[in-house]
Coordinates of C-alpha atoms and ligand atoms in Angstrom, one line a residue:
Chain A
M295 CA -101.5 -109.1 29.7
Q296 CA -102.4 -112.6 28.4
S297 CA -101.5 -115.9 30.1
L298 CA -98.6 -117.7 28.5
G299 CA -100.8 -120.5 27.2
D300 CA -103.2 -118.0 25.5
A301 CA -100.3 -116.1 24.1
F302 CA -98.6 -119.2 22.7
G303 CA -101.9 -120.3 21.0
L304 CA -102.3 -116.9 19.5
A305 CA -98.7 -116.8 18.4
V306 CA -99.0 -120.1 16.5
A307 CA -102.2 -119.0 14.9
L308 CA -100.6 -115.8 13.9
V309 CA -97.6 -117.6 12.3
F310 CA -99.9 -119.8 10.2
S311 CA -102.4 -117.1 9.4
G312 CA -99.8 -115.5 7.1
D313 CA -100.4 -112.1 8.9
A314 CA -99.2 -109.3 6.7
D315 CA -97.4 -107.3 9.5
L316 CA -95.6 -110.4 10.7
L317 CA -94.6 -111.3 7.2
E318 CA -93.3 -107.8 6.5
I319 CA -91.1 -107.9 9.6
V320 CA -89.7 -111.3 8.8
V321 CA -89.0 -110.4 5.2
L322 CA -87.2 -107.2 6.3
S323 CA -85.1 -109.1 8.8
L324 CA -84.0 -111.6 6.2
R325 CA -83.3 -108.9 3.7
V326 CA -81.2 -106.9 6.1
S327 CA -79.2 -109.8 7.5
L328 CA -78.7 -111.7 4.3
T329 CA -77.4 -108.5 2.6
A330 CA -75.1 -107.8 5.6
T331 CA -73.9 -111.4 5.4
A332 CA -73.1 -111.1 1.7
I333 CA -71.2 -107.9 2.1
A334 CA -69.4 -109.2 5.2
C335 CA -68.3 -112.2 3.2
L336 CA -67.1 -110.1 0.3
I337 CA -65.0 -108.1 2.7
G338 CA -64.1 -110.8 5.3
L339 CA -63.2 -113.6 3.0
P340 CA -60.4 -111.9 1.0
L341 CA -59.1 -110.3 4.2
G342 CA -59.0 -113.7 5.9
A343 CA -57.3 -115.2 2.9
L344 CA -54.7 -112.4 2.8
V345 CA -53.8 -112.9 6.5
A346 CA -53.9 -116.7 6.1
I347 CA -51.3 -117.0 3.4
G348 CA -49.6 -113.6 3.6
R349 CA -46.4 -113.0 5.5
F350 CA -46.1 -109.3 6.2
P351 CA -44.9 -107.0 9.0
G352 CA -47.7 -106.4 11.5
R353 CA -49.4 -109.7 10.6
N354 CA -49.6 -110.7 14.3
A355 CA -51.2 -107.4 15.2
V356 CA -53.8 -107.8 12.5
L357 CA -54.5 -111.2 13.8
I358 CA -55.0 -110.0 17.3
V359 CA -57.3 -107.1 16.2
M360 CA -59.3 -109.5 13.9
N361 CA -59.9 -111.9 16.7
A362 CA -60.7 -109.2 19.2
L363 CA -63.2 -107.6 16.8
M364 CA -65.0 -111.0 16.6
G365 CA -66.4 -110.3 20.1
L366 CA -67.7 -106.7 19.3
P367 CA -70.8 -106.0 21.4
P368 CA -73.7 -105.2 19.1
V369 CA -74.7 -102.1 21.1
V370 CA -71.2 -100.7 20.8
V371 CA -71.3 -101.2 17.0
G372 CA -74.8 -99.6 16.9
L373 CA -73.5 -96.6 18.9
L374 CA -70.5 -96.1 16.6
V375 CA -72.6 -96.4 13.5
Y376 CA -75.1 -94.0 15.0
L377 CA -72.5 -91.4 15.8
H378 CA -71.3 -91.5 12.2
L379 CA -74.8 -91.5 10.6
S380 CA -76.5 -89.0 12.9
R381 CA -77.3 -85.6 11.5
S382 CA -74.2 -84.0 13.1
G383 CA -72.0 -87.0 12.4
P384 CA -69.4 -87.1 9.5
L385 CA -71.8 -89.2 7.3
G386 CA -74.9 -87.5 8.5
F387 CA -75.4 -85.9 5.0
L388 CA -76.2 -89.3 3.6
G389 CA -79.5 -89.4 5.6
L390 CA -79.1 -93.1 6.3
L391 CA -80.0 -93.1 10.0
Y392 CA -83.2 -95.0 10.7
T393 CA -83.2 -96.8 7.3
P394 CA -82.6 -100.4 6.5
M395 CA -79.3 -99.4 5.0
A396 CA -78.1 -98.2 8.4
M397 CA -79.0 -101.6 9.8
I398 CA -77.2 -103.4 7.0
I399 CA -74.1 -101.3 7.7
A400 CA -74.2 -102.0 11.4
Q401 CA -74.6 -105.8 10.9
T402 CA -71.9 -105.9 8.3
I403 CA -69.5 -104.2 10.7
L404 CA -70.6 -106.7 13.4
I405 CA -70.0 -109.9 11.4
A406 CA -67.3 -109.0 8.9
P407 CA -64.6 -109.6 11.6
I408 CA -66.2 -112.9 12.4
V409 CA -66.2 -114.0 8.7
A410 CA -62.6 -112.8 8.4
A411 CA -61.3 -114.4 11.5
L412 CA -63.0 -117.8 10.9
S413 CA -62.1 -118.0 7.3
R414 CA -58.5 -117.0 8.2
Q415 CA -58.4 -120.0 10.5
V416 CA -59.9 -122.4 7.9
L417 CA -57.7 -121.2 5.1
E418 CA -54.5 -121.2 7.2
D419 CA -55.0 -124.8 8.3
L420 CA -55.6 -125.9 4.7
H421 CA -52.6 -123.9 3.5
A422 CA -50.4 -125.6 6.1
E423 CA -51.3 -128.9 4.6
Y424 CA -51.1 -127.8 0.9
S425 CA -48.3 -125.3 0.8
E426 CA -45.3 -127.6 0.2
Q427 CA -47.1 -129.4 -2.6
F428 CA -48.2 -126.1 -4.1
R429 CA -44.6 -124.7 -3.9
S430 CA -43.4 -127.9 -5.6
L431 CA -46.0 -127.2 -8.4
C432 CA -44.8 -123.5 -8.6
L433 CA -48.4 -122.2 -8.3
T434 CA -48.8 -118.5 -8.4
R435 CA -50.3 -116.7 -5.4
V436 CA -53.6 -116.3 -7.1
Q437 CA -53.8 -119.9 -8.1
T438 CA -53.0 -120.9 -4.5
V439 CA -55.7 -118.7 -3.0
Q440 CA -58.3 -119.9 -5.6
A441 CA -57.4 -123.5 -4.9
L442 CA -57.6 -123.0 -1.1
I443 CA -61.0 -121.2 -1.3
W444 CA -62.4 -123.9 -3.6
D445 CA -61.2 -126.8 -1.4
A446 CA -62.4 -125.1 1.8
R447 CA -65.8 -124.2 0.3
Y448 CA -67.8 -126.3 2.7
S449 CA -66.1 -124.9 5.7
L450 CA -66.4 -121.4 4.3
L451 CA -70.1 -121.9 3.8
T452 CA -70.5 -122.8 7.5
V453 CA -68.5 -119.6 8.3
G454 CA -71.0 -117.6 6.3
L455 CA -73.9 -119.3 8.0
A456 CA -72.4 -118.5 11.4
G457 CA -72.2 -114.9 10.4
F458 CA -75.8 -114.8 9.2
G459 CA -76.9 -116.5 12.5
R460 CA -75.2 -113.8 14.5
A461 CA -76.6 -111.0 12.4
V462 CA -80.2 -112.1 12.3
A463 CA -80.3 -112.7 16.1
E464 CA -78.7 -109.5 17.3
V465 CA -80.8 -106.7 18.6
G466 CA -78.5 -104.1 20.1
A467 CA -77.1 -102.6 16.9
V468 CA -80.3 -102.5 14.8
I469 CA -82.4 -101.0 17.4
I470 CA -80.0 -98.0 17.8
V471 CA -79.4 -97.3 14.1
G472 CA -82.8 -98.6 12.8
G473 CA -85.0 -97.1 15.5
N474 CA -87.6 -99.9 15.3
I475 CA -89.9 -97.8 13.1
D476 CA -93.1 -99.7 12.1
H477 CA -93.2 -100.6 8.4
L478 CA -89.7 -99.2 7.8
T479 CA -87.0 -100.6 10.1
R480 CA -88.9 -103.0 12.4
V481 CA -87.1 -106.4 12.3
M482 CA -87.8 -109.5 14.3
T483 CA -85.5 -108.9 17.3
T484 CA -86.5 -105.2 17.8
A485 CA -90.2 -106.1 17.4
I486 CA -89.9 -108.8 20.0
A487 CA -88.3 -106.3 22.4
L488 CA -91.0 -103.7 21.8
E489 CA -94.0 -106.0 21.8
T490 CA -92.8 -107.7 25.0
S491 CA -92.4 -104.4 26.8
K492 CA -95.9 -103.4 25.5
G493 CA -97.3 -106.6 26.8
D494 CA -98.4 -108.0 23.4
L495 CA -96.9 -111.4 24.0
A496 CA -98.7 -113.1 21.1
L497 CA -96.8 -111.1 18.4
A498 CA -93.6 -111.3 20.3
L499 CA -93.9 -115.0 20.7
A500 CA -94.9 -115.5 17.1
L501 CA -91.8 -113.6 16.0
G502 CA -89.7 -115.5 18.5
L503 CA -91.0 -118.8 17.0
V504 CA -90.0 -117.7 13.5
L505 CA -86.6 -116.6 14.8
L506 CA -86.1 -119.9 16.5
V507 CA -87.1 -121.8 13.4
I508 CA -84.5 -119.7 11.4
A509 CA -81.8 -120.4 14.0
L510 CA -82.6 -124.1 13.8
G511 CA -82.6 -124.0 10.1
V512 CA -79.2 -122.3 10.0
N513 CA -77.8 -125.0 12.4
A514 CA -79.4 -127.7 10.3
A515 CA -77.8 -126.2 7.2
V516 CA -74.4 -126.1 8.9
Q517 CA -74.8 -129.7 10.0
S518 CA -75.8 -130.9 6.5
V519 CA -73.0 -129.0 4.9
R520 CA -70.6 -130.7 7.3
M521 CA -72.1 -134.1 6.6
T522 CA -71.9 -133.6 2.9
A523 CA -68.3 -132.6 3.1
A524 CA -67.4 -135.5 5.4
R525 CA -69.2 -138.0 3.2
Q526 CA -67.1 -136.9 0.2
A527 CA -64.0 -136.7 2.4
Y528 CA -63.7 -133.1 1.4
A529 CA -63.8 -131.8 5.0
Chain B
M170 CA -21.3 -104.4 -31.5
R171 CA -23.9 -106.8 -32.9
D172 CA -24.0 -108.6 -29.6
T173 CA -24.5 -105.4 -27.7
L174 CA -27.4 -104.4 -29.9
A175 CA -29.0 -107.8 -29.7
M176 CA -28.7 -107.7 -25.9
T177 CA -30.2 -104.3 -25.4
S178 CA -33.1 -105.2 -27.7
V179 CA -34.1 -108.0 -25.4
P180 CA -36.5 -107.0 -22.7
I181 CA -35.2 -107.7 -19.3
T182 CA -38.3 -109.8 -18.5
A183 CA -37.6 -112.2 -21.3
P184 CA -37.3 -115.8 -19.9
R185 CA -33.8 -117.2 -19.9
P186 CA -33.2 -119.8 -22.6
A187 CA -34.1 -123.2 -21.2
G188 CA -30.7 -124.9 -21.2
P189 CA -29.9 -128.0 -19.2
I190 CA -30.4 -128.3 -15.5
L191 CA -28.0 -131.2 -15.1
P192 CA -25.4 -132.2 -14.0
L193 CA -26.0 -131.6 -10.3
A194 CA -23.3 -130.7 -7.9
V195 CA -23.9 -130.7 -4.1
R196 CA -21.2 -129.3 -1.9
D197 CA -20.8 -129.4 1.9
L198 CA -24.6 -129.2 2.4
V199 CA -25.5 -128.5 6.0
L200 CA -29.0 -128.5 7.5
R201 CA -29.7 -127.6 11.1
F202 CA -32.9 -127.2 13.1
G203 CA -32.0 -125.3 16.2
G204 CA -29.4 -127.5 17.9
T205 CA -29.9 -130.6 15.8
T206 CA -27.8 -131.1 12.8
V207 CA -29.6 -133.3 10.2
L208 CA -27.1 -132.9 7.3
D209 CA -23.5 -132.3 8.2
G210 CA -21.5 -131.7 5.0
V211 CA -23.2 -133.7 2.3
S212 CA -21.4 -133.7 -1.1
F213 CA -22.0 -135.6 -4.3
D214 CA -22.5 -135.2 -8.0
L215 CA -25.3 -136.5 -10.2
G216 CA -24.8 -137.0 -14.0
P217 CA -27.2 -136.0 -16.6
A218 CA -29.2 -139.3 -16.9
G219 CA -30.2 -142.3 -15.0
C220 CA -31.8 -143.4 -11.7
T221 CA -30.0 -142.5 -8.5
M222 CA -31.2 -144.2 -5.3
I223 CA -30.8 -142.3 -2.0
M224 CA -30.7 -144.8 0.8
G225 CA -30.0 -144.7 4.5
P226 CA -31.7 -145.5 7.8
N227 CA -34.8 -143.7 9.1
G228 CA -34.1 -140.2 10.1
A229 CA -30.9 -140.1 7.9
G230 CA -32.2 -136.9 6.2
K231 CA -33.3 -138.4 2.9
S232 CA -36.6 -136.6 2.6
L233 CA -35.1 -133.3 3.7
L234 CA -32.3 -133.8 1.1
L235 CA -34.9 -134.2 -1.7
K236 CA -36.7 -131.0 -0.5
L237 CA -33.4 -129.1 -0.5
L238 CA -32.5 -130.3 -4.0
H239 CA -36.0 -129.3 -5.2
G240 CA -35.7 -125.8 -3.7
L241 CA -38.5 -126.2 -1.1
I242 CA -36.3 -125.5 1.9
H243 CA -33.0 -123.7 2.3
P244 CA -29.9 -125.2 3.6
T245 CA -28.1 -123.8 6.6
G246 CA -24.9 -123.9 4.6
G247 CA -23.2 -125.3 1.5
G248 CA -24.3 -125.2 -2.1
I249 CA -26.6 -126.9 -4.6
D250 CA -25.8 -126.3 -8.2
W251 CA -28.1 -127.4 -11.0
A252 CA -25.8 -126.7 -14.0
G253 CA -25.3 -123.2 -12.8
R254 CA -28.7 -122.6 -11.3
A255 CA -30.0 -122.4 -7.8
P256 CA -32.7 -125.0 -6.7
A257 CA -35.5 -122.4 -6.6
E258 CA -34.8 -121.5 -10.2
V259 CA -35.4 -125.1 -11.4
T260 CA -38.3 -126.2 -9.1
A261 CA -40.8 -125.7 -12.0
R262 CA -38.8 -128.1 -14.2
Q263 CA -38.9 -130.8 -11.5
A264 CA -41.5 -132.8 -9.6
L265 CA -41.5 -134.3 -6.2
V266 CA -43.7 -137.2 -5.1
F267 CA -43.9 -136.7 -1.3
Q268 CA -43.5 -139.5 1.2
K269 CA -47.0 -138.6 2.4
P270 CA -49.1 -137.7 -0.6
V271 CA -51.0 -134.4 -0.3
L272 CA -54.2 -134.7 -2.4
L273 CA -56.7 -132.0 -3.0
R274 CA -60.2 -132.4 -1.7
R275 CA -61.5 -133.1 -5.1
S276 CA -62.1 -136.1 -7.3
V277 CA -59.2 -138.2 -8.6
A278 CA -59.7 -136.8 -12.1
A279 CA -59.9 -133.2 -10.8
N280 CA -56.5 -133.6 -9.0
I281 CA -54.9 -134.2 -12.4
D282 CA -56.9 -131.5 -14.1
F283 CA -55.8 -129.0 -11.5
V284 CA -52.2 -129.6 -12.2
L285 CA -52.6 -129.7 -16.0
K286 CA -54.5 -126.4 -15.9
A287 CA -52.3 -124.7 -13.3
R288 CA -49.2 -125.5 -15.3
G289 CA -50.8 -124.5 -18.6
K290 CA -50.6 -127.9 -20.2
T291 CA -52.8 -128.2 -23.2
G292 CA -54.5 -131.3 -24.6
D293 CA -56.5 -133.7 -22.5
R294 CA -53.9 -136.1 -21.1
R295 CA -55.8 -136.8 -17.9
D296 CA -57.4 -140.1 -18.9
A297 CA -54.1 -141.3 -20.3
L298 CA -52.3 -140.4 -17.1
L299 CA -54.9 -142.1 -14.9
D300 CA -54.8 -145.2 -17.2
H301 CA -51.0 -145.2 -17.0
V302 CA -51.1 -145.6 -13.2
G303 CA -54.1 -147.9 -13.1
L304 CA -56.6 -145.5 -11.6
A305 CA -58.9 -144.9 -14.6
H306 CA -61.8 -146.7 -12.8
K307 CA -61.5 -144.4 -9.8
A308 CA -61.6 -141.2 -11.9
G309 CA -64.8 -139.9 -10.3
Q310 CA -64.1 -140.9 -6.7
P311 CA -63.0 -138.4 -4.1
A312 CA -59.2 -138.5 -4.0
R313 CA -59.1 -138.6 -0.2
L314 CA -61.0 -141.8 -0.1
L315 CA -58.3 -143.6 -2.0
S316 CA -56.2 -146.3 -0.3
G317 CA -52.7 -145.5 0.7
G318 CA -51.3 -147.2 -2.4
E319 CA -53.8 -145.7 -4.7
A320 CA -53.1 -142.2 -3.3
Q321 CA -49.4 -142.7 -4.0
R322 CA -50.2 -143.7 -7.6
L323 CA -52.3 -140.6 -8.0
A324 CA -49.4 -138.5 -6.7
L325 CA -47.1 -140.1 -9.2
A326 CA -49.6 -139.4 -12.1
R327 CA -49.9 -135.8 -10.9
A328 CA -46.1 -135.5 -10.9
L329 CA -45.8 -136.9 -14.4
A330 CA -48.5 -134.5 -15.6
T331 CA -45.9 -131.6 -15.2
D332 CA -43.5 -133.3 -17.6
P333 CA -40.6 -133.0 -15.2
E334 CA -37.0 -133.1 -16.3
V335 CA -36.1 -134.4 -12.8
L336 CA -38.5 -136.6 -10.9
F337 CA -37.9 -137.0 -7.1
L338 CA -39.6 -140.0 -5.6
D339 CA -39.8 -140.3 -1.8
E340 CA -40.6 -143.9 -1.1
P341 CA -43.4 -144.0 -3.7
T342 CA -44.0 -147.7 -3.2
A343 CA -43.8 -147.9 0.6
S344 CA -47.4 -149.0 1.0
L345 CA -48.0 -150.8 -2.3
D346 CA -48.8 -154.5 -2.8
P347 CA -46.1 -156.5 -4.7
A348 CA -47.8 -156.3 -8.1
S349 CA -48.3 -152.5 -7.7
V350 CA -44.7 -152.1 -6.8
L351 CA -43.7 -153.6 -10.1
A352 CA -46.3 -151.5 -11.9
I353 CA -44.9 -148.3 -10.4
E354 CA -41.4 -149.4 -11.3
A355 CA -42.5 -149.9 -14.9
I356 CA -43.9 -146.4 -15.0
V357 CA -40.7 -145.0 -13.5
S358 CA -38.7 -147.0 -16.0
A359 CA -40.8 -145.6 -18.9
A360 CA -40.1 -142.1 -17.6
L361 CA -36.4 -142.9 -17.4
A362 CA -36.5 -144.2 -21.0
R363 CA -38.0 -140.8 -22.1
G364 CA -35.0 -139.1 -20.5
T365 CA -36.4 -138.1 -17.2
R366 CA -33.7 -137.9 -14.5
I367 CA -34.9 -140.0 -11.5
V368 CA -33.8 -139.5 -7.9
F369 CA -35.4 -142.2 -5.8
V370 CA -35.5 -142.8 -2.1
T371 CA -36.3 -146.3 -1.0
H372 CA -35.8 -148.8 1.8
D373 CA -36.6 -151.7 -0.4
I374 CA -33.3 -153.3 -1.3
G375 CA -34.8 -155.5 -4.0
Q376 CA -36.3 -152.4 -5.6
A377 CA -33.0 -150.5 -5.3
R378 CA -31.2 -153.4 -7.1
R379 CA -33.8 -153.4 -9.9
M380 CA -33.8 -149.7 -10.5
A381 CA -30.6 -148.1 -9.4
D382 CA -27.8 -146.9 -11.6
D383 CA -26.0 -145.5 -8.6
V384 CA -26.6 -145.3 -4.9
V385 CA -26.0 -142.4 -2.5
F386 CA -25.9 -143.8 1.0
L387 CA -26.6 -141.3 3.8
H388 CA -25.5 -142.0 7.3
R389 CA -25.2 -139.7 10.3
G390 CA -25.7 -136.6 8.2
R391 CA -23.0 -137.4 5.7
V392 CA -22.7 -139.4 2.5
A393 CA -21.2 -142.6 3.7
E394 CA -20.9 -143.9 0.2
H395 CA -21.8 -143.0 -3.4
S396 CA -21.2 -146.0 -5.7
P397 CA -22.4 -147.4 -9.0
A398 CA -25.1 -150.0 -8.4
D399 CA -23.1 -152.9 -9.7
L400 CA -20.5 -152.1 -7.0
F401 CA -22.8 -151.0 -4.1
F402 CA -24.8 -154.2 -3.8
P403 CA -22.1 -156.9 -4.1
E404 CA -19.3 -155.0 -2.4
P405 CA -20.5 -152.0 -0.4
Q406 CA -17.5 -149.8 0.3
S407 CA -18.6 -148.4 3.7
A408 CA -19.2 -150.3 6.9
A409 CA -22.5 -148.4 7.4
A410 CA -23.9 -149.5 4.0
R411 CA -22.7 -153.1 4.6
D412 CA -24.5 -153.2 7.9
Y413 CA -27.6 -151.7 6.4
L414 CA -27.7 -154.2 3.5
N415 CA -27.3 -157.1 5.9
G416 CA -30.2 -155.9 8.0
R417 CA -28.1 -154.7 10.9
I418 CA -29.2 -151.5 12.5
V419 CA -26.9 -148.6 11.6
V420 CA -28.7 -145.6 13.3
Ligands
ATP689 N1 -38.7 -129.2 11.1 C1 -37.8 -130.0 11.7 N2 -37.3 -129.6 12.9 C2 -36.5 -130.4 13.6 N3 -36.1 -131.6 13.1 C3 -36.6 -132.1 11.9 C4 -37.5 -131.3 11.2 N4 -37.8 -131.9 10.1 C5 -37.2 -133.1 10.1 N5 -36.4 -133.2 11.2 C6 -35.6 -134.3 11.6 O1 -34.6 -134.5 10.6 C7 -34.3 -135.9 10.5 C8 -34.3 -136.3 9.1 O2 -35.7 -136.3 8.6 P1 -36.1 -136.9 7.2 O3 -37.5 -136.8 7.1 O4 -35.3 -136.3 6.1 O5 -35.6 -138.5 7.4 P2 -35.7 -139.6 6.3 O6 -34.3 -140.0 6.0 O7 -36.5 -139.3 5.2 O8 -36.3 -140.8 7.2 P3 -37.4 -141.9 6.7 O9 -36.6 -143.1 6.2 O10 -38.0 -142.3 8.0 O11 -38.4 -141.3 5.8 C9 -35.3 -136.6 11.4 O12 -34.6 -137.1 12.6 C10 -36.3 -135.6 11.8 O13 -36.8 -135.8 13.1
MG690 MG1 -38.3 -139.8 4.5

């Protein structure tokens, strides 16, 4: 057990030494969470658009479910994915448990509802503003959705960033389906949890610092996207 | 026999022959929102050409009447007949410049390009259209940073880009400076000369005198008067129109 000051000094030194283990963990974290974000956007964005401009029976129920799923606890998602991927589960034959793919699946499930619900809100607000003009122009549904997504691109980018921020920072889902296996499924959050419990505060703090910088970076990106949009009066 | 053969050989998805969409007949049009009645039995006819002014005090239902005629909203009762067609069937052949312009979050030029592309218009008419409304120098600027008057001019250019047969204008010069008002009127007159049917809402009596062929005066949900312009302005036939023209409140 080191003192906090020592640990912090070691952590900073570790970050700047370009330590191979640390780098591997950071790279895997980014790979898993960025992939999950991309897939969640591919699923969530069209779903959000559909609910935003569609009028169909059961739409209100879909809305409620979508908003409720936004608050899914990561451990519950981890548990559900575990039950499906475990050897006796329905998808056990795929052999995905304790692989990065399992972590990607869990994080995708975690953030797809967030992307869907937030982009639904963004697109619906814009549609309320544009719809009469678009009906006057007799745009097709496809033209309408394309125009809405393009004109909402800055807001939608911040939605994607919010999803990534949630994915990269969660620990509950990836620790269950990934197992925190060294050199295979160890990501920043699970490593921090493990190293802290082992008492290796230097590595935990070093990873914590990297995670903090990423979180700050995501927020800075959101802020600069907003400012760009506002400057161009596109927000 | 020949006719039968000809008819069966036409696929049912074939577009109907264009044909005229004028004259317009409006009969007993009623529009209610919950308990409030906005239009209460509006009837009038519009001929195939010219510029009709819709006038009336604030809240008379002028903007809603334009949206009904253009097929954007449905009446509670009554009928709108564009030479045998329902409003929704002719929306694509008309354009409406809204009282509050809705501009895309794009550049001025891209707002025009969007409409030209969406409506399958070929040839690059964007610069000519922007030049026409005096916005050529703003082409690259974000549309939402335009002044109120510039935004209305862009909305007009966008409407003209669709080559409408009927052009609805909802107070298109309400926030323009005097020179710009005349510039817009010249643009509308040019469209009129090309055969575009104009239906124009305004509160500007001078403008109505300059532009109108006939005036539909709305009051308390009804047509108080529909007169040719050369009768309406010197000798309004209804008390409501007389009061309105004299600057007395008629709400
Ligand atoms: N969705 C709605 N629900 C209830 N009332 C409405 C609705 N839309 C419009 N109205 C009412 O209908 C009336 C007519 O509105 P409209 O916009 O057509 O007036 P207008 O003649 O264009 O007035 P202005 O000269 O101020 O533009 C107004 O009193 C308005 O409050
Ligand atoms: Mg109005």
